[in-house]
Every structure is written in structure tokens, then in C-alpha cells.
Amino acid sequence: MKGKIKIAICGYGNLGRGVEKEIVRSEDMELVAVFSRRNMLEIASNVPVVNMKDIGKWTDKVDVVIMCGGSATDLPVQVPAVAKMFNTVDSFDTHAKIPEYYKAVNESAMSANKTSLISGGWDPGMFSVMRTYANAIMDQGTTYTFWGKGVSQGHSDAIRRVAGVKNGVQYTIPVEEAMERVRNGENPELTTADKHLRECFVVAEEGADKAAIENEIKTMPNYFSDYNTIVHFVSEEELKANHSKMSHGGFVIHSAETGNGNKQIIEYSLKLDSNPEFTASALIALARATYRMNKSGQYGAKTILDVPPALMSKKSSEELRKELL
Amino acid sequence: MKGKIKIAICGYGNLGRGVEKEIVRSEDMELVAVFSRRNMLEIASNVPVVNMKDIGKWTDKVDVVIMCGGSATDLPVQVPAVAKMFNTVDSFDTHAKIPEYYKAVNESAMSANKTSLISGGWDPGMFSVMRTYANAIMDQGTTYTFWGKGVSQGHSDAIRRVAGVKNGVQYTIPVEEAMERVRNGENPELTTADKHLRECFVVAEEGADKAAIENEIKTMPNYFSDYNTIVHFVSEEELKANHSKMSHGGFVIHSAETGNGNKQIIEYSLKLDSNPEFTASALIALARATYRMNKSGQYGAKTILDVPPALMSKKSSEELRKELL
């Protein structure tokens, strides 16, 4: 084997730590640095912690940077900047803003002959792949996406940014009867609120206006305003004891008819004990694909829909044909 | 839109008729001919039926030939021959012989700057894609494939060769408890026989010894002897009425642990009322991808693992990012 693919992590939260933990399983890759805005960061592995302002010195020491910041404020600023110097992979997950995000990242990456894989977690990410395959094969059908039960980091972060909130966790919960109707091929019309509940456990700061907090959460655009949202106020102790797991999951179900009324049902599901560790594993496989795409001259912003599955695998095409095809 | 992608069907059995029926849904494609060894073939659509020996005259009138013959004897002979003249797509499904089949088709296609997509149904095909993604993301885990409930042609043929049997159909049925153990992350060791039941509906000839037939089926090596096999005797009328559907399906379940014992379960399933119509729909989407790969200079034999999902879709990359990512 030639030299290993040299990976840097940018951002050291749950996702960054997940990448650090899981990358040791990929013997064709090695972690070489953690980029952070914080100076005195303690990390688990024995690689340098580099302040973000100095990352320009690392351009010839890193093949791909896995961007592990948040979608709300970190990635829209960081990725267009970093993509001018490095190949990048990220899990930007604000669906409505993907077109403008793509445009900004694409301009940066194209200007430097770099490759940036955007929105590569599981939704967007693997779920997008499933929607695309199902639609490509039977676009006369309808695709339904259900999330949960699980904690959404993005939605929990959103709760925690509300004034007066000390801490909070948000569960997305799929509605079982709605899923059964889809699996039966009933092809129902379902709003997002028909498909999900959003259940929030919130720790308020002392003296905060709980009614105002509840109202601000429930009316927050993109995150909560379209959903049936339940807000519970709990103590910090209760939140820690009962709501600290980062499990998640969901379902993509496509229902279509072919011929004369033959029902065809495709279903994909994830049941994840650790959302950040699964996302980290997906981003690592996509970093491998991104490195290969850049080597073959495919520059600019890409999504997982542009990636042949084989490019994400350690196995050669010959091994894949023999063992997994 | 530019000119439509011109498709020919080669072989007019269940799969060929499925392609003919489903291709009308793809407004970017048109059926232009059916190639057949039979001369007087009646077909449903209003396109020429061309004898196989004359297909050389059609090289500039067809963009992709969808090869619809059987894997046992048709495809291994036909595809290496046709791939010297046309881009092709097929659903060759004899897993053990894929490496040698790939080699033969690749040589033909490379010699003529054509592109041949092999083994593109659902297993191999979509199930291969699912095994590859799961393995690329978490290769520390185990992937389980379950088939059914559905009719196995090979096993039905085996029943019909038993002395005293007039007709018969065999269903492969996944064992629910085995699937539950996998879904629970128990990571069990399972043989094919642990994973499946074989249920047979048999029409006996008048005066035949049913006990002898049942014993011969249940003890048949390779096909039934290792399995929990159930044999029902039914009338010819009942077989026709209740067991003539071509439904099938199955499950690919990947179970892995990340971090410190976090279980991560990926599951993909198909529930198909019509196996040939679903396979036809998949081959049509792959014909679109094959045409595009050929136009961009990607010659030789390819599998669905080499195909970016976006290439199978009618939608532009921009539409996919906006609507399905």
C-alpha cells in the first residue's frame, strides 16, 4: 500500500471526537492533526492541536480535513474558507440552505483544484442516497422520510441557543401508524407533523420566563415551527440522568406501483446507539472517496450522490465484485 | 431536452416484457427495437422485432441494449457478443461466476469503446450496493442477507424434476427469529439454512406416492436437505390460483459496534409484488447511467458499485441537491 491518507479534524465536539475514535479502524488512513479555535485543547490522541489561524501551514501535510463544526454557524463560514486550501468533508444538514451552501463551497474548491464533499452524514447523506435510488428506479412512487426516535444535535443546539435556556435535549419521534400506512402501500398524504413529534426536555435558567422559552422554541423557523412540538421543563440532574444518550435513527420508505397495480415497497432504516459515531464513520468513508475523486481530477463541491459506492470502500473493485456484489 | 436515449430489449421473457411495460414512464428514453432469437415474435409495443443475427445493422440506431435473457445459458454467451457492438445492461445473477463473467464482458466492451453494466438487478444489484455502503462505513460489523418471501425458480424447477410431481412452486421464507437476533445486534453465526425456510406447494400426478415425493424433496442434497422444508400437496387449480404471482423480496441487515459498545444497525428491505417489473425498473435507470458513463468516456464492464447514484436519475444534480439531498 502507498502512503496513508492523511486526515485532519476541524472542530472537536461530539462529531470530532467520534472521527478521532473511529478513524483508527481504517488502516489506510491516519489522523495527523486537530484544528481548533481553542488554544489549550486537550485531545485523546497523540497528534498536534493546531489553532485555526495557523492551518495554512498544514496544506502539504493533510489530504482531507473532516469538518466537524455545527451547521448553524460554524460550517457556512469555515468550509468555504478551508476549501480554498484543503479537500474537505462535512455533514452540513440544514436542508433548505444546501443550494446556497453548495455554491459557496464549490467556488472555493474550484478556485484551488480541491474537492469538497458536502452534507455527507446520514440525513442528508445515506438517506439522500436512498431517496435518490428509489426515485431513479420508480419515480412514479412516493418517498417518505421518518426520523427517530432519537436526539437531533441540531435541534438540541437550537434549543440551547434560546435566551433563558441552560440546557436542553430534543427527541424526534416517528408516528408508528403513519409508517404502517406507508408500508401497506396506501400512499397517504402526510405532513411532517403527521409523521413526527418533537419532544424537548429543557433546563431553564433560574428565574427565566418558561412560557416565553416554550413559545420561542415552538415557533422557531426551520427547526420547530412546522412540527407538533412538546416542551417539558426538567432539572439539570434529570436531564443528565435520563437524556444524555446520543442515539438516533430513522426510516426512508418508498412506495410505488409498477405494471397493473403491483405494489413495490423499498425500506431503509438506521437504528443508531451513537449518532455522532455513525456520522463520523460515514464521513471517514467519504473522506476516502473525496481523496480519490480529487486525485482523479474531480474538483469542486460534491455530494454523496456524485460518489460511486465503490470509492468509499477500502476494498478494490475486484474484491468488491467477488465478495459483496 | 436533447434526443431521447434509444433503448433495445434483447430477450422477450418476463423481464423483457417488464422493461417494455415500465420504460414508457421514462420520458427521456424510448424503446426502438426488440432483439430476439425467435422470428415471428408478437410483442405488445409498436417497434420492430429484429432477429439476433441482424442486430449488427442496428449499431447506429440504439444507445443501450437491455439484456433480458437468463443467467444460466443466455447472458454468458450473448453479452460478450453484444458488448462488442452496443452499450449493454444486464442482471446476471450467478454470484459465484461474476468474476469470470466480468472479465469476458470487459474485454468485449473495451475493444469497442462501449460500456456494459453487469449484474444490475436487486441481488446482485441494489442489495450489493447496500452491502458495500455498510461495509465501507463500518467494516468491523457483519452483513446478513435474507431472501424472501418469494418464489425461487431454481428450487421450483428441482421440485418439478421429482418423479410423480406434475407441478410445483417453492417459496424461500426468511426466519423471523433469526432476523430479530440480527436486529438486536446479537451478531449470531447463521448458515443460509438457519436464515430461511423452504415451503413447497406440489401437484402430484394421479396415483403417485405422496409420502415418497415428500421424502425425496426434503432429502434432496444442495436444494432442501439442509433446510427446514415444508411440503403441501395442492390441486393444479389451487396452484394456478394462489401461487402464480412473481412476488419476491428480502433484507440486507448490517450490525456493527462503534466506540465502546454502541450498536449500530442498518437495514434495507424490498417487498416486491412483481420481481421482474422491479428488476426492469432498476435496469432502465441503470441504462440511463450506462449511456452517460459511455458519453463521458468510461468504457468497459461496470457494476452498480461504480455508478454514482445521481447518474441513474432523470433529475439534474441541481434538482437532486434541492429536492432529494
XYZ file of C-alpha atoms in Angstrom:
650
model
C 0.000 0.000 0.000
C 1.143 3.515 -0.737
C 1.226 6.162 1.985
C -1.811 6.515 4.180
C -4.449 9.177 3.553
C -3.633 11.993 5.978
C -6.697 13.294 7.809
C -7.204 16.374 9.963
C -10.250 17.005 12.122
C -11.581 20.565 12.287
C -13.721 21.092 15.392
C -13.541 18.912 18.473
C -17.105 18.382 19.690
C -19.025 15.086 19.721
C -18.534 14.552 15.995
C -14.833 15.422 16.043
C -14.249 13.049 18.931
C -16.237 10.387 17.042
C -13.978 10.757 13.994
C -10.912 10.556 16.235
C -12.216 7.335 17.825
C -13.368 5.587 14.629
C -10.550 6.501 12.252
C -8.207 4.023 13.931
C -10.274 1.245 12.272
C -9.201 2.480 8.814
C -5.677 1.216 8.312
C -5.416 3.122 5.020
C -5.812 6.475 6.847
C -4.131 8.320 9.668
C -5.086 11.285 11.801
C -2.337 13.927 11.626
C -3.818 16.994 13.334
C -6.814 18.529 15.064
C -7.663 22.084 14.006
C -9.481 24.140 16.612
C -10.325 27.712 17.528
C -9.401 26.861 21.098
C -5.716 27.077 22.021
C -5.253 24.807 25.027
C -7.443 21.948 23.825
C -6.794 18.531 25.392
C -7.425 15.692 22.965
C -7.406 11.920 23.267
C -4.872 11.103 20.561
C -1.234 11.974 20.200
C -1.390 14.478 17.312
C -0.806 18.248 17.300
C -3.649 20.631 18.083
C -3.356 23.474 15.582
C -5.016 26.840 16.024
C -7.364 27.617 13.136
C -5.354 30.721 12.236
C -2.292 28.554 11.525
C -3.873 25.900 9.315
C -2.366 27.455 6.177
C 0.947 25.931 7.272
C -0.558 22.431 7.013
C -1.617 22.396 3.374
C 1.077 19.938 2.301
C 0.702 17.717 5.384
C -3.048 16.944 5.149
C -5.015 15.202 2.365
C -8.557 15.746 3.658
C -9.986 17.848 6.501
C -13.103 16.409 8.128
C -15.119 19.473 9.160
C -16.877 18.712 12.442
C -18.440 22.061 13.373
C -22.138 22.781 13.628
C -24.388 23.542 10.651
C -25.969 26.651 12.135
C -22.933 28.918 12.414
C -19.636 27.004 12.013
C -19.756 25.204 8.681
C -21.218 28.031 6.497
C -18.227 30.189 7.469
C -15.466 27.617 7.924
C -15.939 25.332 4.924
C -15.837 27.997 2.176
C -12.619 29.263 3.816
C -10.950 25.881 4.391
C -11.968 24.566 0.931
C -9.572 27.095 -0.620
C -6.669 25.196 0.962
C -7.753 21.581 1.576
C -10.050 18.845 0.360
C -12.910 18.752 2.864
C -15.777 16.564 4.028
C -18.675 17.826 6.124
C -22.148 16.943 7.353
C -23.928 20.262 6.752
C -27.544 19.384 7.474
C -29.726 22.470 7.021
C -31.618 21.065 4.018
C -33.189 24.359 2.975
C -29.815 26.091 2.718
C -27.953 23.404 0.787
C -28.138 25.119 -2.646
C -26.503 28.340 -1.421
C -24.027 26.416 0.732
C -23.096 24.268 -2.276
C -22.479 27.376 -4.362
C -20.146 28.989 -1.824
C -18.142 25.811 -1.213
C -17.978 24.976 -4.918
C -16.478 28.372 -5.778
C -13.797 27.988 -3.121
C -12.883 24.420 -4.039
C -12.860 25.076 -7.797
C -10.544 28.063 -7.336
C -7.916 25.786 -5.764
C -8.455 22.459 -7.601
C -9.722 20.951 -4.350
C -12.665 18.626 -3.752
C -15.280 19.253 -1.046
C -17.860 16.641 -0.146
C -20.787 18.437 1.498
C -23.732 17.166 3.548
C -22.400 13.635 3.982
C -23.819 12.286 7.217
C -26.965 10.186 7.237
C -29.636 12.820 6.552
C -28.544 14.450 4.388
C -26.217 11.632 3.421
C -27.221 7.966 3.377
C -30.922 8.860 3.447
C -30.397 11.129 0.424
C -28.821 8.194 -1.394
C -31.856 6.039 -0.604
C -34.307 8.714 -1.779
C -32.323 9.123 -4.995
C -32.094 5.401 -5.821
C -35.784 4.875 -5.122
C -36.738 7.885 -7.202
C -34.423 6.916 -10.072
C -35.865 3.385 -10.200
C -39.570 4.182 -9.679
C -40.251 7.905 -9.804
C -43.968 7.236 -10.148
C -43.914 6.449 -6.409
C -43.698 8.485 -3.226
C -40.773 8.621 -0.818
C -41.391 9.119 2.900
C -38.664 10.009 5.389
C -39.255 9.419 9.098
C -36.722 10.401 11.759
C -36.138 8.941 15.188
C -36.640 8.008 17.809
C -33.557 9.915 18.697
C -31.784 13.035 19.704
C -31.189 15.604 16.997
C -27.997 17.510 17.764
C -29.063 20.368 15.514
C -32.405 20.743 17.233
C -30.894 20.378 20.713
C -28.333 23.071 19.843
C -31.182 25.275 18.655
C -32.986 24.886 21.987
C -29.817 25.740 23.892
C -29.422 28.992 21.980
C -32.805 30.261 23.215
C -32.457 33.022 25.840
C -33.087 31.683 29.349
C -32.267 28.063 28.438
C -29.460 26.465 30.421
C -29.554 23.064 28.755
C -31.848 21.006 26.566
C -32.337 17.831 24.550
C -34.729 17.244 21.655
C -36.134 13.870 20.602
C -37.593 13.327 17.154
C -40.196 10.540 17.282
C -41.781 8.875 14.222
C -45.516 8.200 14.342
C -45.916 4.404 14.077
C -49.401 4.422 12.466
C -48.179 6.728 9.733
C -45.308 4.337 8.972
C -47.670 1.367 8.796
C -49.910 3.155 6.298
C -46.892 3.803 4.089
C -45.641 0.208 4.349
C -49.086 -1.013 3.333
C -48.794 0.961 0.113
C -51.675 3.284 0.992
C -49.677 6.218 -0.384
C -51.096 8.669 2.193
C -50.610 12.436 2.115
C -48.667 13.181 5.289
C -47.393 16.463 6.654
C -44.223 16.498 8.705
C -46.368 16.879 11.807
C -48.383 13.802 10.793
C -45.130 11.856 10.643
C -43.324 13.128 13.755
C -43.472 14.533 17.196
C -40.676 16.751 18.514
C -40.252 16.264 22.247
C -37.987 18.719 24.114
C -36.539 18.381 27.614
C -35.418 21.831 28.723
C -33.499 23.099 31.757
C -34.388 26.767 32.320
C -32.091 29.248 33.947
C -33.183 30.406 37.374
C -35.952 32.982 37.103
C -36.342 32.560 33.343
C -39.762 33.043 31.719
C -40.749 29.468 30.881
C -43.771 30.450 28.819
C -41.577 32.695 26.675
C -38.992 29.917 26.241
C -41.673 27.423 25.252
C -43.138 29.855 22.749
C -39.763 30.707 21.237
C -38.916 27.023 20.757
C -42.283 26.137 19.250
C -42.209 28.985 16.733
C -38.566 28.657 15.659
C -38.424 28.534 11.828
C -36.808 25.530 10.060
C -36.378 23.702 13.372
C -39.760 23.548 15.141
C -42.426 25.789 13.653
C -43.737 23.142 11.201
C -43.879 20.380 13.806
C -46.041 19.189 16.634
C -43.659 20.110 19.474
C -43.877 19.118 23.123
C -41.778 21.006 25.701
C -41.029 19.630 29.182
C -39.077 21.586 31.778
C -36.791 19.374 33.855
C -33.940 19.787 36.306
C -30.300 19.631 35.207
C -29.948 16.373 37.194
C -32.882 14.735 35.449
C -31.573 15.780 32.048
C -28.142 14.284 32.790
C -29.574 11.068 34.217
C -32.198 10.289 31.586
C -31.379 12.209 28.443
C -27.640 12.038 27.812
C -27.529 9.252 25.184
C -26.911 10.336 21.611
C -28.968 7.623 19.930
C -30.864 8.321 16.731
C -32.194 6.690 13.593
C -34.947 6.815 11.049
C -36.614 5.355 8.004
C -36.798 6.067 4.278
C -39.752 4.234 2.742
C -40.589 4.373 -0.964
C -43.913 3.044 -2.163
C -44.683 2.686 -5.872
C -46.746 0.656 -8.303
C -45.469 -0.944 -11.477
C -47.379 -2.719 -14.252
C -51.036 -3.164 -13.412
C -51.144 -2.310 -9.721
C -48.160 -4.278 -8.424
C -47.026 -2.713 -5.155
C -43.279 -2.322 -4.691
C -42.009 -1.214 -1.268
C -38.400 -0.191 -0.545
C -37.437 0.486 3.071
C -34.140 1.640 4.574
C -33.637 2.194 8.275
C -30.934 3.137 10.744
C -31.014 2.333 14.464
C -28.037 4.078 15.973
C -26.898 3.938 19.598
C -24.479 6.737 18.768
C -25.440 9.272 16.145
C -22.045 11.079 16.172
C -20.069 7.833 15.900
C -22.140 6.652 12.928
C -21.869 10.065 11.261
C -18.129 10.006 11.942
C -17.849 6.563 10.293
C -19.747 7.801 7.223
C -17.546 10.918 6.953
C -14.385 8.802 7.188
C -15.537 6.593 4.283
C -16.445 9.747 2.345
C -13.016 11.248 3.095
C -11.521 8.216 1.341
C -13.810 8.819 -1.667
C -13.068 12.555 -1.665
C -9.331 11.924 -1.694
C -9.737 9.559 -4.660
C -12.018 11.947 -6.563
C -9.520 14.770 -6.105
C -6.676 12.536 -7.341
C -8.699 11.780 -10.480
C -9.313 15.473 -11.174
C -12.908 15.778 -9.966
C -12.740 19.222 -8.369
C -15.351 21.423 -6.717
C -18.189 20.688 -4.316
C -19.673 17.188 -4.496
C -22.367 15.332 -2.620
C -22.677 11.652 -1.765
C -24.986 11.381 -4.813
C -21.917 12.020 -7.004
C -19.886 9.248 -5.353
C -19.772 5.681 -6.730
C -20.252 3.379 -3.695
C -17.007 1.557 -4.542
C -14.982 4.743 -3.950
C -15.968 4.739 -0.260
C -14.626 1.236 0.314
C -11.153 0.063 1.293
C -11.689 -2.967 -0.918
C -10.567 -2.986 -4.545
C -13.151 -3.205 -7.313
C -12.082 -6.800 -7.868
C -12.636 -7.672 -4.190
C -15.991 -5.897 -4.198
C -17.185 -7.831 -7.268
C -16.100 -11.106 -5.706
C -17.198 -10.555 -2.105
C -20.048 -8.034 -1.963
C -21.676 -7.835 -5.400
C -34.212 18.243 -23.918
C -31.889 16.674 -26.457
C -32.795 13.458 -28.259
C -34.107 10.584 -26.197
C -31.897 7.662 -25.166
C -32.667 4.862 -27.637
C -33.177 1.513 -25.938
C -33.412 -2.006 -27.364
C -34.562 -5.053 -25.401
C -32.751 -8.341 -26.044
C -34.851 -11.317 -24.950
C -38.614 -11.210 -24.518
C -39.471 -13.243 -21.402
C -40.888 -11.893 -18.109
C -38.026 -9.420 -17.701
C -38.103 -8.193 -21.298
C -41.847 -7.622 -21.070
C -41.282 -5.804 -17.772
C -38.795 -3.419 -19.423
C -41.215 -2.842 -22.298
C -44.018 -2.012 -19.833
C -42.002 0.232 -17.492
C -39.877 2.177 -19.980
C -42.853 4.301 -21.042
C -42.550 6.048 -17.635
C -39.106 7.426 -18.624
C -39.772 10.343 -20.925
C -36.043 10.740 -21.573
C -35.890 7.275 -23.170
C -37.600 5.415 -25.978
C -37.827 1.786 -26.961
C -36.708 1.370 -30.579
C -36.446 -2.407 -31.096
C -36.762 -5.851 -29.557
C -33.962 -8.282 -30.415
C -34.935 -11.952 -30.285
C -33.830 -15.374 -31.475
C -37.438 -16.075 -32.399
C -38.612 -14.850 -35.788
C -42.370 -14.459 -35.531
C -42.482 -12.918 -32.082
C -45.612 -10.945 -31.190
C -44.870 -8.038 -28.868
C -47.014 -5.502 -27.067
C -45.431 -2.312 -28.414
C -45.168 -0.918 -31.889
C -41.428 -1.362 -32.544
C -39.600 -3.739 -34.902
C -38.711 -7.238 -33.759
C -35.185 -7.879 -35.014
C -33.662 -11.327 -35.334
C -30.496 -11.635 -33.269
C -28.443 -12.380 -36.374
C -29.311 -8.949 -37.824
C -28.530 -6.776 -34.812
C -25.266 -5.581 -36.374
C -27.402 -3.374 -38.629
C -28.738 -1.515 -35.567
C -25.487 -0.226 -34.075
C -26.171 3.411 -35.008
C -29.871 3.271 -34.073
C -29.563 2.052 -30.451
C -27.792 3.662 -27.475
C -28.158 0.876 -24.908
C -29.357 -2.737 -25.154
C -31.065 -4.094 -22.048
C -30.152 -7.788 -21.996
C -33.115 -9.759 -20.635
C -32.034 -13.382 -21.106
C -31.412 -15.909 -18.327
C -28.189 -16.122 -16.332
C -27.713 -19.865 -16.774
C -27.210 -20.065 -20.528
C -28.240 -16.833 -22.333
C -26.259 -13.982 -20.781
C -22.803 -15.646 -20.593
C -22.940 -16.151 -24.373
C -24.974 -13.148 -25.529
C -23.486 -10.283 -23.522
C -19.818 -10.773 -24.502
C -21.019 -10.855 -28.136
C -23.410 -7.887 -27.980
C -20.973 -5.763 -25.906
C -18.683 -5.581 -28.966
C -21.386 -3.554 -30.749
C -23.571 -1.846 -28.141
C -23.597 -0.459 -24.636
C -25.406 -3.070 -22.535
C -27.118 -3.526 -19.170
C -27.916 -6.921 -17.646
C -28.959 -8.642 -14.436
C -26.557 -11.617 -14.469
C -27.138 -13.189 -11.054
C -24.927 -16.242 -10.679
C -22.811 -14.726 -7.864
C -20.035 -17.314 -7.982
C -19.392 -16.733 -11.678
C -19.351 -12.920 -11.651
C -15.523 -12.529 -11.771
C -15.163 -14.606 -14.966
C -18.283 -13.051 -16.488
C -16.931 -9.572 -15.738
C -13.653 -10.436 -17.470
C -15.326 -11.663 -20.662
C -17.704 -8.692 -20.911
C -14.968 -6.185 -20.049
C -12.737 -7.424 -22.871
C -15.558 -7.105 -25.404
C -16.666 -3.663 -24.266
C -13.135 -2.276 -24.017
C -12.350 -3.448 -27.542
C -15.171 -1.294 -28.923
C -15.194 1.715 -26.530
C -18.562 0.536 -25.220
C -19.853 0.415 -21.643
C -21.513 -2.675 -20.143
C -23.248 -2.575 -16.784
C -23.383 -6.131 -15.411
C -25.393 -7.738 -12.577
C -27.705 -4.787 -12.039
C -30.967 -6.164 -10.655
C -31.616 -6.310 -6.915
C -29.375 -9.182 -5.811
C -26.839 -8.695 -7.229
C -27.733 -5.054 -7.684
C -29.380 -2.909 -5.029
C -28.515 -5.453 -2.298
C -24.862 -5.294 -3.406
C -24.968 -1.521 -3.046
C -26.309 -1.885 0.494
C -23.654 -4.435 1.455
C -20.961 -2.136 0.046
C -22.111 1.046 1.792
C -22.495 -0.764 5.130
C -19.086 -2.366 4.776
C -17.422 0.896 3.700
C -18.863 2.768 6.687
C -18.421 0.100 9.383
C -16.390 -2.860 8.159
C -15.951 -4.068 11.732
C -19.550 -5.322 11.539
C -21.342 -8.245 9.915
C -23.724 -8.086 6.965
C -26.623 -10.555 6.731
C -28.682 -11.102 3.588
C -32.115 -12.745 3.896
C -34.241 -13.578 0.858
C -37.998 -13.793 0.590
C -40.747 -14.271 0.970
C -40.621 -15.173 -2.692
C -40.521 -17.832 -5.368
C -37.161 -19.400 -6.233
C -37.166 -20.615 -9.840
C -34.219 -22.963 -9.245
C -35.908 -24.703 -6.325
C -39.275 -24.839 -8.098
C -37.537 -26.494 -11.069
C -35.921 -29.018 -8.688
C -39.323 -29.972 -7.273
C -40.736 -30.461 -10.759
C -37.955 -32.929 -11.620
C -39.051 -35.317 -8.802
C -40.785 -38.473 -10.099
C -44.571 -38.283 -9.619
C -44.625 -34.470 -9.471
C -46.799 -32.738 -12.044
C -46.163 -29.143 -10.983
C -44.719 -27.231 -8.056
C -43.704 -23.882 -6.621
C -41.144 -23.216 -3.889
C -41.136 -20.176 -1.592
C -37.995 -19.067 0.201
C -39.054 -17.573 3.546
C -36.749 -15.703 5.930
C -36.788 -16.990 9.522
C -38.237 -14.202 11.659
C -36.362 -15.165 14.857
C -33.043 -15.130 13.032
C -33.800 -11.642 11.693
C -34.744 -10.454 15.195
C -31.442 -11.727 16.627
C -29.566 -9.776 13.947
C -31.649 -6.632 14.523
C -30.921 -6.880 18.253
C -27.210 -6.727 17.493
C -26.528 -10.267 18.781
C -24.211 -10.835 15.816
C -25.122 -14.545 15.517
C -23.365 -17.086 13.290
C -26.037 -18.131 10.795
C -25.916 -20.519 7.864
C -28.192 -19.997 4.860
C -30.318 -22.817 6.300
C -30.556 -21.057 9.684
C -31.840 -17.969 7.921
C -34.505 -19.483 5.642
C -37.416 -21.920 5.455
C -38.359 -23.598 2.195
C -42.101 -24.007 1.644
C -43.220 -26.167 -1.305
C -46.631 -26.366 -2.977
C -46.721 -29.580 -5.004
C -49.219 -31.015 -7.501
C -48.808 -34.817 -7.543
C -49.628 -36.979 -10.545
C -52.675 -39.195 -10.135
C -51.849 -42.236 -8.007
C -48.368 -41.001 -7.102
C -46.890 -41.905 -3.692
C -47.076 -38.599 -1.834
C -45.012 -39.794 1.128
C -42.226 -40.796 -1.257
C -42.385 -37.424 -3.057
C -42.261 -35.517 0.224
C -39.298 -37.584 1.387
C -37.425 -37.126 -1.874
C -37.903 -33.346 -1.782
C -36.903 -32.983 1.869
C -33.746 -35.076 1.468
C -32.614 -33.558 -1.856
C -28.979 -32.501 -1.422
C -27.963 -28.846 -2.022
C -31.559 -27.749 -2.550
C -33.510 -28.897 0.523
C -31.689 -31.355 2.799
C -30.033 -28.671 4.955
C -33.228 -26.661 5.331
C -36.386 -26.755 7.343
C -38.626 -27.734 4.417
C -42.414 -27.790 4.428
C -44.308 -29.669 1.690
C -48.012 -29.095 0.920
C -49.911 -31.084 -1.706
C -52.429 -28.994 -3.639
C -54.535 -29.299 -6.771
C -53.398 -27.855 -10.104
C -56.245 -25.321 -9.837
C -55.136 -24.174 -6.390
C -51.536 -23.812 -7.564
C -52.626 -21.651 -10.501
C -54.995 -19.555 -8.412
C -52.820 -18.906 -5.368
C -49.210 -19.448 -6.360
C -48.651 -17.876 -9.761
C -47.575 -14.395 -8.619
C -43.962 -13.379 -9.185
C -43.545 -11.617 -5.842
C -40.197 -11.594 -4.078
C -38.085 -9.516 -1.729
C -35.549 -9.706 1.026
C -33.451 -7.944 3.625
C -29.865 -6.761 3.989
C -29.068 -6.105 7.654
C -25.704 -4.832 8.863
C -24.888 -4.917 12.558
C -21.774 -3.242 13.949
C -20.414 -1.612 17.079
C -18.642 1.719 17.229
C -16.892 3.403 20.166
C -17.337 1.499 23.399
C -20.098 -0.956 22.521
C -22.560 1.311 20.730
C -24.757 -0.848 18.488
C -25.427 0.484 15.002
C -27.992 -1.334 12.839
C -28.569 -0.654 9.122
C -31.479 -2.421 7.428
C -32.633 -2.382 3.792
C -35.613 -4.337 2.545
C -37.600 -4.887 -0.621
C -41.203 -6.153 -0.714
C -41.992 -6.686 -4.366
C -45.326 -7.772 -5.824
C -43.542 -8.202 -9.150
C -39.908 -9.248 -9.160
C -39.470 -8.845 -12.965
C -41.093 -5.386 -13.030
C -38.848 -4.113 -10.220
C -35.766 -5.591 -11.876
C -36.858 -3.991 -15.167
C -37.211 -0.597 -13.454
C -33.718 -0.899 -11.965
C -32.222 -1.876 -15.341
C -33.891 1.104 -17.042
C -32.348 3.531 -14.519
C -29.001 1.794 -14.994
C -29.333 2.083 -18.774
C -29.550 5.859 -18.288
C -26.370 5.763 -16.165
C -24.601 3.485 -18.649
C -25.385 5.812 -21.519
C -23.990 8.755 -19.543
C -20.863 6.859 -18.468
C -20.185 5.893 -22.071
C -20.626 9.507 -23.209
C -18.046 10.593 -20.620
C -15.528 8.011 -21.794
C -15.920 5.386 -19.062
C -15.583 2.236 -21.152
C -15.562 -1.455 -20.257
C -17.603 -3.549 -17.848
C -19.011 -1.722 -14.822
C -21.193 -2.703 -11.895
C -23.725 -0.670 -9.952
C -20.944 -0.126 -7.365
C -19.147 2.030 -9.967
C -22.210 4.214 -10.617
C -22.807 7.496 -8.745
C -26.490 7.399 -7.686
C -27.097 10.742 -9.432
C -26.293 9.194 -12.831
C -29.321 6.891 -12.548
C -31.734 9.783 -12.069
C -33.612 11.861 -14.620
C -33.140 14.852 -12.334
C -30.191 17.224 -12.742
C -27.573 17.449 -9.983
C -29.040 20.810 -9.045
C -32.546 19.352 -8.719
C -31.216 16.407 -6.711
C -29.409 18.698 -4.265
C -32.501 20.803 -3.836
C -35.168 18.082 -3.738
C -33.645 14.806 -2.565
C -30.380 15.541 -0.737
